[in-house]
PDB file of C-alpha atoms (C1' of nucleotides) in Angstrom:
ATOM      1  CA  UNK A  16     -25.327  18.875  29.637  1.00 77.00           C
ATOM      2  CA  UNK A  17     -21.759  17.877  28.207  1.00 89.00           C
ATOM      3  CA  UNK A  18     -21.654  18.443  24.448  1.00 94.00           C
ATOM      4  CA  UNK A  19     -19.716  16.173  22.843  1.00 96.00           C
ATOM      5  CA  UNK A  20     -16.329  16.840  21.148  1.00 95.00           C
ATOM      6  CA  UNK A  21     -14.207  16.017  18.201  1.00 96.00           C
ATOM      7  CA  UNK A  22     -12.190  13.624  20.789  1.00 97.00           C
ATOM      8  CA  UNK A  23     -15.301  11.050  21.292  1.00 97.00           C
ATOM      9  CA  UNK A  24     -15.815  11.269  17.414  1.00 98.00           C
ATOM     10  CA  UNK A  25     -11.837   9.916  17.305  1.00 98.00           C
ATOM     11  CA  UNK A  26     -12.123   6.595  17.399  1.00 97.00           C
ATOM     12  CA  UNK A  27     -13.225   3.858  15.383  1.00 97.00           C
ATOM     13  CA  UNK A  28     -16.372   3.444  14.214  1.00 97.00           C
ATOM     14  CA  UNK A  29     -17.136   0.623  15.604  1.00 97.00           C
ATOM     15  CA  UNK A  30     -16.122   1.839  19.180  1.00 97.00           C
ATOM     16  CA  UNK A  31     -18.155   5.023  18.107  1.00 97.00           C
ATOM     17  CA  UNK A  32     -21.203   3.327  17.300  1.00 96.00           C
ATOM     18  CA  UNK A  33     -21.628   1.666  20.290  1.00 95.00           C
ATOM     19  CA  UNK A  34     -20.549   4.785  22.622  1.00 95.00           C
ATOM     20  CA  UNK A  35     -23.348   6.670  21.047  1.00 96.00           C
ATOM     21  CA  UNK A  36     -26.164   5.049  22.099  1.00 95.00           C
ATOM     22  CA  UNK A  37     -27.939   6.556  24.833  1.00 94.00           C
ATOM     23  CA  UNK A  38     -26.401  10.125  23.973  1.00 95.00           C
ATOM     24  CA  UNK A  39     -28.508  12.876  22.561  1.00 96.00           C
ATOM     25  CA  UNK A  40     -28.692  13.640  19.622  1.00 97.00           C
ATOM     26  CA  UNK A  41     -30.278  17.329  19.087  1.00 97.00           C
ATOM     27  CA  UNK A  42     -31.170  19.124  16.617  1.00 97.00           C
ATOM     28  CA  UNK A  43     -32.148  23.030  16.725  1.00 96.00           C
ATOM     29  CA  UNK A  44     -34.465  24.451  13.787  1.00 95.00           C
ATOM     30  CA  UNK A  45     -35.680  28.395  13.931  1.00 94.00           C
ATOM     31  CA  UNK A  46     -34.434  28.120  17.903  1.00 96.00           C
ATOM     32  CA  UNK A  47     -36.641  25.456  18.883  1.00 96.00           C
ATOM     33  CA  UNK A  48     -34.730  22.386  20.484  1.00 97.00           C
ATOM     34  CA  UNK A  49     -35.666  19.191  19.495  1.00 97.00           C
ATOM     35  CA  UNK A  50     -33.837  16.239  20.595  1.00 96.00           C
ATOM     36  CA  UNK A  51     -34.101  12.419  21.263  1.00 96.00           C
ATOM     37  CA  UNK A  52     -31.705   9.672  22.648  1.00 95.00           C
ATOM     38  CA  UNK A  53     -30.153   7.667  20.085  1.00 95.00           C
ATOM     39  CA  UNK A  54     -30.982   3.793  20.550  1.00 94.00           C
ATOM     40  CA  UNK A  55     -29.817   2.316  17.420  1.00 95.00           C
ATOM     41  CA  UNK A  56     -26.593   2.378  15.034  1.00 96.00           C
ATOM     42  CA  UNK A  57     -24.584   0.698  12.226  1.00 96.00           C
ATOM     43  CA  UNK A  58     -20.798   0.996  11.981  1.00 97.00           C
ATOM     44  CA  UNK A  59     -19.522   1.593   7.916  1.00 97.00           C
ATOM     45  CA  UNK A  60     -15.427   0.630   8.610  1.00 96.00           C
ATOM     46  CA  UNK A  61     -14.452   2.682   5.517  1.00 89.00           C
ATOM     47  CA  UNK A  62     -12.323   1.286   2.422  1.00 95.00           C
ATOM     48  CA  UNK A  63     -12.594  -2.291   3.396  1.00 95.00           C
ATOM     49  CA  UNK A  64     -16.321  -2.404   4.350  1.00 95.00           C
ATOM     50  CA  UNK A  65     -17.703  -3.606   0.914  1.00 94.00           C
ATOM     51  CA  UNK A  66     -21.072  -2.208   2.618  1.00 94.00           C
ATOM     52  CA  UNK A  67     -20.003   0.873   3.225  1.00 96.00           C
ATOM     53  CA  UNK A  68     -20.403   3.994   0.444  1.00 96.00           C
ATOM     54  CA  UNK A  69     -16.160   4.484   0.715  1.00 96.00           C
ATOM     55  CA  UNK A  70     -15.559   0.877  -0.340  1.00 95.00           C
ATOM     56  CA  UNK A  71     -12.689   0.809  -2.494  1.00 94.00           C
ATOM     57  CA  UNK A  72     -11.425   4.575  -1.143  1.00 95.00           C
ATOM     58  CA  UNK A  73     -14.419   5.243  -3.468  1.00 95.00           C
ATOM     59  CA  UNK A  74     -14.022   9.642  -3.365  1.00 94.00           C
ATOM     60  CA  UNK A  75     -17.061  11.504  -4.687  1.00 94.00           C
ATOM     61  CA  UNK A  76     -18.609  14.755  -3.737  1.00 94.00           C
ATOM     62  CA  UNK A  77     -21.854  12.787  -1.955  1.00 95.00           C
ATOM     63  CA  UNK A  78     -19.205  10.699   0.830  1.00 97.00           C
ATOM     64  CA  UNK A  79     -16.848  13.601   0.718  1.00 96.00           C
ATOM     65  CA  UNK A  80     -17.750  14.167   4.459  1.00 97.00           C
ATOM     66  CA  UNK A  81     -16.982  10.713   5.317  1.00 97.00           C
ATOM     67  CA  UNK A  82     -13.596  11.890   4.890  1.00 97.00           C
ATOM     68  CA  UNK A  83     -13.863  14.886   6.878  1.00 97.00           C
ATOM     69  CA  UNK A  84     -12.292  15.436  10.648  1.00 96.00           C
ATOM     70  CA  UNK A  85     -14.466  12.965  13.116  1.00 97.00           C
ATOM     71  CA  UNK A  86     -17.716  14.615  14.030  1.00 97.00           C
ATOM     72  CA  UNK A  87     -18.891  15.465  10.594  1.00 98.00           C
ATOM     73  CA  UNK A  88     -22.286  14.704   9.337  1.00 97.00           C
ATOM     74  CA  UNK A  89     -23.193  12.541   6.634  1.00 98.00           C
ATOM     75  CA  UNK A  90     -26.324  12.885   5.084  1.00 97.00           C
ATOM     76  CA  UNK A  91     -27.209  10.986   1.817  1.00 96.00           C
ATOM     77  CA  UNK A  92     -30.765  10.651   0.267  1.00 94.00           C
ATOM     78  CA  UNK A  93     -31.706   7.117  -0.282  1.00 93.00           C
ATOM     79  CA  UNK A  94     -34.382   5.080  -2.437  1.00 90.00           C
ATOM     80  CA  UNK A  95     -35.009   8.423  -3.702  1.00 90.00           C
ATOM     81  CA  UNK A  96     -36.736   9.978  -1.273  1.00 91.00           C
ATOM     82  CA  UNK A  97     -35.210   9.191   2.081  1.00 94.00           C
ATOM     83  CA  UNK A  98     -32.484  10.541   4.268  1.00 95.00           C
ATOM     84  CA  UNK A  99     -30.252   9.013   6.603  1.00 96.00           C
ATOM     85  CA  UNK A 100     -28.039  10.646   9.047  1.00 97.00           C
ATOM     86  CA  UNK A 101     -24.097   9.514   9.847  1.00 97.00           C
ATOM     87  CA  UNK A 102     -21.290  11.516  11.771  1.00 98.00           C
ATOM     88  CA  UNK A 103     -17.841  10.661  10.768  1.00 98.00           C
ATOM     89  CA  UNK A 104     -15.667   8.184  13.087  1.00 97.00           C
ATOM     90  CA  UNK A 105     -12.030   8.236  13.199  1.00 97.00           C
ATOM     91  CA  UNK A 106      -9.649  10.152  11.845  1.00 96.00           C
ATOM     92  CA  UNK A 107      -9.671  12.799   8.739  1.00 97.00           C
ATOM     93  CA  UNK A 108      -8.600  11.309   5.551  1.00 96.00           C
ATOM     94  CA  UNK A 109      -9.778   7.872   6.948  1.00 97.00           C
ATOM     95  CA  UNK A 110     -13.492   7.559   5.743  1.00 97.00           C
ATOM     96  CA  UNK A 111     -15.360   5.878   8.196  1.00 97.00           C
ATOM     97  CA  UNK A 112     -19.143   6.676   9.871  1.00 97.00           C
ATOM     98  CA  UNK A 113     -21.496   5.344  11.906  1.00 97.00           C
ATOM     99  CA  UNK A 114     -25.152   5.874  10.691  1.00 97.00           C
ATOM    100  CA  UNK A 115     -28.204   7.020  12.990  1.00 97.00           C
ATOM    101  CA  UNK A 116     -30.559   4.069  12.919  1.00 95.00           C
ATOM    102  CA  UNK A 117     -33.317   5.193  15.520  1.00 95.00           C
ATOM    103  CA  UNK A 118     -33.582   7.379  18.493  1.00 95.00           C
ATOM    104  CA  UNK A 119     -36.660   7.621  21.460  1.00 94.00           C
ATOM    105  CA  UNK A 120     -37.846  11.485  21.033  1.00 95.00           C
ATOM    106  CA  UNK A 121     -37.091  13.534  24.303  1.00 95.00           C
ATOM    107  CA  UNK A 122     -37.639  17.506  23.579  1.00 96.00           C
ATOM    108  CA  UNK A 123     -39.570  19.275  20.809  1.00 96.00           C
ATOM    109  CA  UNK A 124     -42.293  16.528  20.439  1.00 95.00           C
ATOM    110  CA  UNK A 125     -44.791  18.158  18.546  1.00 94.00           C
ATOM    111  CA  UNK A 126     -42.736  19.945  16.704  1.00 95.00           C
ATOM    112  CA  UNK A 127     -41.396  16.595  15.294  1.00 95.00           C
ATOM    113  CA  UNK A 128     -44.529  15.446  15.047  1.00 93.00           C
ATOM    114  CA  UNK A 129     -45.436  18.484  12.837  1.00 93.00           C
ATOM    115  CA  UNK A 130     -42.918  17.114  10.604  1.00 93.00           C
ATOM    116  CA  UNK A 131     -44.537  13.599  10.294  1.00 91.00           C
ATOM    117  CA  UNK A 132     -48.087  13.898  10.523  1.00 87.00           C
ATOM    118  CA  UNK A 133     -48.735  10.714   9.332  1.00 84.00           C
ATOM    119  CA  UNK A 134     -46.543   9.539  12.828  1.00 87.00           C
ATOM    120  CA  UNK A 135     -49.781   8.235  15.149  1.00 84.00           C
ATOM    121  CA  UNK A 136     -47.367   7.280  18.046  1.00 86.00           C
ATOM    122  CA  UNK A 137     -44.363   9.156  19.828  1.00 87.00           C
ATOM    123  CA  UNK A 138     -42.563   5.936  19.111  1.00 89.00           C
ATOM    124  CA  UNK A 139     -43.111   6.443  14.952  1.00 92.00           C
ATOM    125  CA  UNK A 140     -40.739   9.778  14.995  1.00 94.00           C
ATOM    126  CA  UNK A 141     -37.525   8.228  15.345  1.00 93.00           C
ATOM    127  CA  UNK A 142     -37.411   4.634  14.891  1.00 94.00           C
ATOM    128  CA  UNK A 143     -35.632   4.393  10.984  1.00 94.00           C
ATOM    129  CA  UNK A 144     -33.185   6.609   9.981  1.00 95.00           C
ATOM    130  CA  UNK A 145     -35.258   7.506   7.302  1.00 95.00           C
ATOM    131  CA  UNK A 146     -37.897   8.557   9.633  1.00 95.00           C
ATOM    132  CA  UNK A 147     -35.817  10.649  12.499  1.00 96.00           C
ATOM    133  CA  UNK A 148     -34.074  12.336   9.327  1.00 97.00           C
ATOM    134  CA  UNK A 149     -37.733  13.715   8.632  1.00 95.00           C
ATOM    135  CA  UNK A 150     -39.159  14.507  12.116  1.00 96.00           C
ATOM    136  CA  UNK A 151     -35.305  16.832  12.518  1.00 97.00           C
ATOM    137  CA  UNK A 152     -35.883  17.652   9.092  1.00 96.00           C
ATOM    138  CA  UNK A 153     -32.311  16.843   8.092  1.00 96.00           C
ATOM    139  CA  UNK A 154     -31.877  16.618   4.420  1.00 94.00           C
ATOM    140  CA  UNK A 155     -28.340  16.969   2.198  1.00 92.00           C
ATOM    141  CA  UNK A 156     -28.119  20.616   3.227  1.00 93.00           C
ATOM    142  CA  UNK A 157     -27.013  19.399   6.745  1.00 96.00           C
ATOM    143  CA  UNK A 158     -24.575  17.189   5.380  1.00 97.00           C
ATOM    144  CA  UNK A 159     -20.784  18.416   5.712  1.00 96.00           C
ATOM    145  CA  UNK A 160     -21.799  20.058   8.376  1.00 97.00           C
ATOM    146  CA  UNK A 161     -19.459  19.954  11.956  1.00 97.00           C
ATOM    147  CA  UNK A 162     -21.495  18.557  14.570  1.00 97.00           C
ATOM    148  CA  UNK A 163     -18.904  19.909  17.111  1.00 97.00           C
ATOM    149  CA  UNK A 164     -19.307  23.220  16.522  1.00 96.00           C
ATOM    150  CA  UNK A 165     -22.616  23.532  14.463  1.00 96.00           C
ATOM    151  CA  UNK A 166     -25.275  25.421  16.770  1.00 95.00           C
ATOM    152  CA  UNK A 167     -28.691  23.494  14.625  1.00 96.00           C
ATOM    153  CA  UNK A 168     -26.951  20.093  14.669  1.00 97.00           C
ATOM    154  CA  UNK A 169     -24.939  18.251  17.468  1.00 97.00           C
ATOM    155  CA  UNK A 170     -24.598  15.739  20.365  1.00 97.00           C
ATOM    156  CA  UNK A 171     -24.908  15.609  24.521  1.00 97.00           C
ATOM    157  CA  UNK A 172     -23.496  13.155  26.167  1.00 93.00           C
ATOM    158  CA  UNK A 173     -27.074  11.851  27.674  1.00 79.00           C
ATOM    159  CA  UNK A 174     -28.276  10.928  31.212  1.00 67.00           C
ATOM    160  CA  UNK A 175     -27.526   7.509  30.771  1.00 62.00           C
ATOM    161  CA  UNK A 176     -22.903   7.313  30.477  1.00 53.00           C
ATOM    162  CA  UNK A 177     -22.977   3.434  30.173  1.00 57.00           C
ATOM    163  CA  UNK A 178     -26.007   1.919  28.859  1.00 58.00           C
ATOM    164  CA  UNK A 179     -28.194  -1.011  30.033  1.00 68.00           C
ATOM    165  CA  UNK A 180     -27.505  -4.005  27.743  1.00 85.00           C
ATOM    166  CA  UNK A 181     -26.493  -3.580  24.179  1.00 92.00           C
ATOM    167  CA  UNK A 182     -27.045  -5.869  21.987  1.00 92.00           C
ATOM    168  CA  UNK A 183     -25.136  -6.745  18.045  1.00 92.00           C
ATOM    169  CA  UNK A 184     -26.749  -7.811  14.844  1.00 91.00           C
ATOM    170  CA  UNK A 185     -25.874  -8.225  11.297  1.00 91.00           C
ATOM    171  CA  UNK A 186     -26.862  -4.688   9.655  1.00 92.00           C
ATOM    172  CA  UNK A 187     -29.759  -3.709   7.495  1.00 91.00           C
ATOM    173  CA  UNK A 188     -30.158  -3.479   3.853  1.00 88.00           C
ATOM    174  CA  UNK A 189     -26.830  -4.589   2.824  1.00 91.00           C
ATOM    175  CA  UNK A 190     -26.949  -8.399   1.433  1.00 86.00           C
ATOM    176  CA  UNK A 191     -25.079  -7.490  -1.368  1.00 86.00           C
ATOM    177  CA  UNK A 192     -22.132  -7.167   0.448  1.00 91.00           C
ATOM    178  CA  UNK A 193     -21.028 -10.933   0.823  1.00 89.00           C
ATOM    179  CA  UNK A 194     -19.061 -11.675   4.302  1.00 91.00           C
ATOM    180  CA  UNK A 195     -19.271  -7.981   5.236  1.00 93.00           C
ATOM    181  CA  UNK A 196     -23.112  -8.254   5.102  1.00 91.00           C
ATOM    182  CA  UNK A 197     -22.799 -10.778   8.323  1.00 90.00           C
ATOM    183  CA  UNK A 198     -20.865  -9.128  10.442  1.00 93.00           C
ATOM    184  CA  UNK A 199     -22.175  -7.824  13.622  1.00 93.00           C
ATOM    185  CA  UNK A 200     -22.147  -4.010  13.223  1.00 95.00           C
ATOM    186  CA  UNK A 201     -25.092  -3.167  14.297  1.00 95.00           C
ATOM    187  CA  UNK A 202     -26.034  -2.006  17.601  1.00 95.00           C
ATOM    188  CA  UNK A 203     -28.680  -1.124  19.819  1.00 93.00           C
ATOM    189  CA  UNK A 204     -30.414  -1.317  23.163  1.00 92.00           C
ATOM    190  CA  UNK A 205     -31.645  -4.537  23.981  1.00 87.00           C
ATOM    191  CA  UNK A 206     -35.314  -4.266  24.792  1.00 84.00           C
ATOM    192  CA  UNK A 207     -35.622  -0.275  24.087  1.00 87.00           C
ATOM    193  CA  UNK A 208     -39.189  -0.397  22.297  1.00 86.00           C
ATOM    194  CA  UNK A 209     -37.738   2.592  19.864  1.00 87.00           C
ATOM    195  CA  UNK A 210     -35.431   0.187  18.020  1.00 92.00           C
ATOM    196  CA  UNK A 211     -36.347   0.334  14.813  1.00 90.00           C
ATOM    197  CA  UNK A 212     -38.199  -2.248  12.530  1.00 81.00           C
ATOM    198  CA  UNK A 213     -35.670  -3.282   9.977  1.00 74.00           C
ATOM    199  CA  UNK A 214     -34.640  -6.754   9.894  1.00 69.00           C
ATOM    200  CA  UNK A 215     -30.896  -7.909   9.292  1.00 71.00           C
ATOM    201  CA  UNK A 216     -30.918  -9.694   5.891  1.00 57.00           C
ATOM    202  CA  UNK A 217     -28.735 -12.472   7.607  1.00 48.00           C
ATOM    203  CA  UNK A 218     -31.377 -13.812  10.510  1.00 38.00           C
ATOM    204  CA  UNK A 219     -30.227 -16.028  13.178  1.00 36.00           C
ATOM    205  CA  UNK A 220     -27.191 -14.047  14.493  1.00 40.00           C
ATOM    206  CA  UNK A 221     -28.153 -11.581  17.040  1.00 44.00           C
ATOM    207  CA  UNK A 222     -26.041 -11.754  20.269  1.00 41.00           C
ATOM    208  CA  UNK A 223     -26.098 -10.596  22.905  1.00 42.00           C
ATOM    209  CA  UNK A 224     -23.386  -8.526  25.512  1.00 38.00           C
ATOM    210  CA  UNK A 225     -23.276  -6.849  28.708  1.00 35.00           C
ATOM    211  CA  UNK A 226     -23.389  -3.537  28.894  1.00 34.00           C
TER     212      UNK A 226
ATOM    213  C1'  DG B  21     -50.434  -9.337  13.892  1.00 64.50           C
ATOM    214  C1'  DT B  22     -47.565 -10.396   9.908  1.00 64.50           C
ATOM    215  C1'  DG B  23     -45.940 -10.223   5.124  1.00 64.50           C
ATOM    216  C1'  DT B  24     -45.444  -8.287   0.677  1.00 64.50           C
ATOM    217  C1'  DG B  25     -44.668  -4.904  -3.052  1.00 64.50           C
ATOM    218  C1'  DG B  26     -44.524  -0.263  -4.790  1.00 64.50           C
ATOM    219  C1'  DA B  27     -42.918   4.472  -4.513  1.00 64.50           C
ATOM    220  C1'  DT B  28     -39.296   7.632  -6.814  1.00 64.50           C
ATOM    221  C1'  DT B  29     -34.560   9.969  -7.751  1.00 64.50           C
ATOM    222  C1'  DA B  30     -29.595  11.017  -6.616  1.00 64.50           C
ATOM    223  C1'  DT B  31     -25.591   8.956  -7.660  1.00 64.50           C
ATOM    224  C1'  DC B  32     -22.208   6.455 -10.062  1.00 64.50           C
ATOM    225  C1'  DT B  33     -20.762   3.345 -14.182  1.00 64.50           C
TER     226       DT B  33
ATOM    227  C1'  DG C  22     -29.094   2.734 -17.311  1.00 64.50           C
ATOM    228  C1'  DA C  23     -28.876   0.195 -12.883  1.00 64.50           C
ATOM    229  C1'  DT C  24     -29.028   0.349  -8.309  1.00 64.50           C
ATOM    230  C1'  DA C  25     -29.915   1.662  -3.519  1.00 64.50           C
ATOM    231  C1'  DA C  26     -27.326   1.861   4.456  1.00 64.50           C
ATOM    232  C1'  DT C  27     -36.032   2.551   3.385  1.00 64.50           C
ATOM    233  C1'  DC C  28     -40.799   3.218   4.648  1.00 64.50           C
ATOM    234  C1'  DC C  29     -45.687   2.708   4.295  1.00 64.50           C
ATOM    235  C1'  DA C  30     -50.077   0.921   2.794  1.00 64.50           C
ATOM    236  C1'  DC C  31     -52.685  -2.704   2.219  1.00 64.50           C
ATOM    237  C1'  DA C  32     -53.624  -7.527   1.895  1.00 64.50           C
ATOM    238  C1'  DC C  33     -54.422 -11.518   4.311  1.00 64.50           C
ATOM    239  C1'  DC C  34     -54.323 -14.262   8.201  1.00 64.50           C
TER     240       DC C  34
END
DNA sequence: GTGTGGATTATCT
DNA sequence: GATAATCCACACC
């Protein structure tokens, strides 16, 4: 399986999120492999995204990896007790990401199930980035890290190259971003059951392309 | 099956 | 001191 490297992470982050679904994303904890195909993202454009943490060129330690050479993970804790999961797009210096929205599980099932016990399904381990950030029990201590050359965190290029039919939406969670809130950066595979549950705050505008 | 509200804390102003 | 790129439990159809 192709891993992939810090020239697919070069691009912009919109390109990127789209080119990641149906890659793997794996994760390897005490050398067990768990993995699962990624089936949902968001795009964050950097300083002009008003929904994006870099807004503004905002620079703090927490985003500092948004910053960082494409291929870098992001990992922020959110509403206090969640975790989501971006790798950097672009270029260094330009601080832009695409964030992990949901993946379908593929290797090391239990073992992510271990991690959620309250999951009842398969389909409950990956579908929120909150929730796949648990089952690969990826917290800040991953974040920063180099997903092209980290051994516990990184991406394969997938069995599927070009995807069924992906489709766009406004993203999740971020209303208070005025015009940016409505803009169709989020992406994910139309009819995959994994998708997960979260509803754009602007309903109406989900289109539809070929894949 | 669908909708609503509460949990809980890092981060920045 | 306010806010957040969310999830889950529990009501109520």
């Amino acid at each position: 399986m192709t891993r992939l490297d810090p020239a697919f992470f070069a691009r912009d982050a919109e390109t990127l999120a789209h080119d990641l679904l149906g890659r793997t994303l794996v994760r390897v904890l005490d050398g067990q492999r768990m993995s699962g195909r990624i089936v949902e993202t968001e795009a964050y454009l950097g300083p002009d995204d008003l929904a994006a943490h870099t807004a503004g060129w905002l620079r703090t330690p927490r985003v500092e990896p948004m910053y960082a050479k494409p291929g870098t993970a992001y990992i922020y804790m959110t509403y206090g007790m969640h975790h989501c999961l971006n790798f950097s797009a672009d270029r260094e210096g330009f601080p832009s990401a695409v964030l992990i929205r949901a993946i379908a599980p593929v290797d090391g099932v239990e073992i992510m199930r271990s991690h959620r016990p309250n999951a009842k399904r398969p389909i409950d381990l990956g579908n929120g980035p909150a929730k796949l950030c648990e089952a690969l029990v990826l917290d800040r201590a991953q974040s920063g890290v180099d997903a092209c050359r980290s051994s516990e965190l990184f991406l394969e290029a997938g069995d599927e190259a070009c995807p069924r039919k992906i489709a766009s939406s406004a993203r999740v969670g971020v209303a208070y971003a005025g015009v940016w809130a409505t803009k169709p950066l989020r992406f994910f595979l139309d009819g995959e059951a994994h998708v997960s549950k979260g509803r754009p705050t602007t309903s109406g505008d989900v289109r539809k392309r070929l894949g």
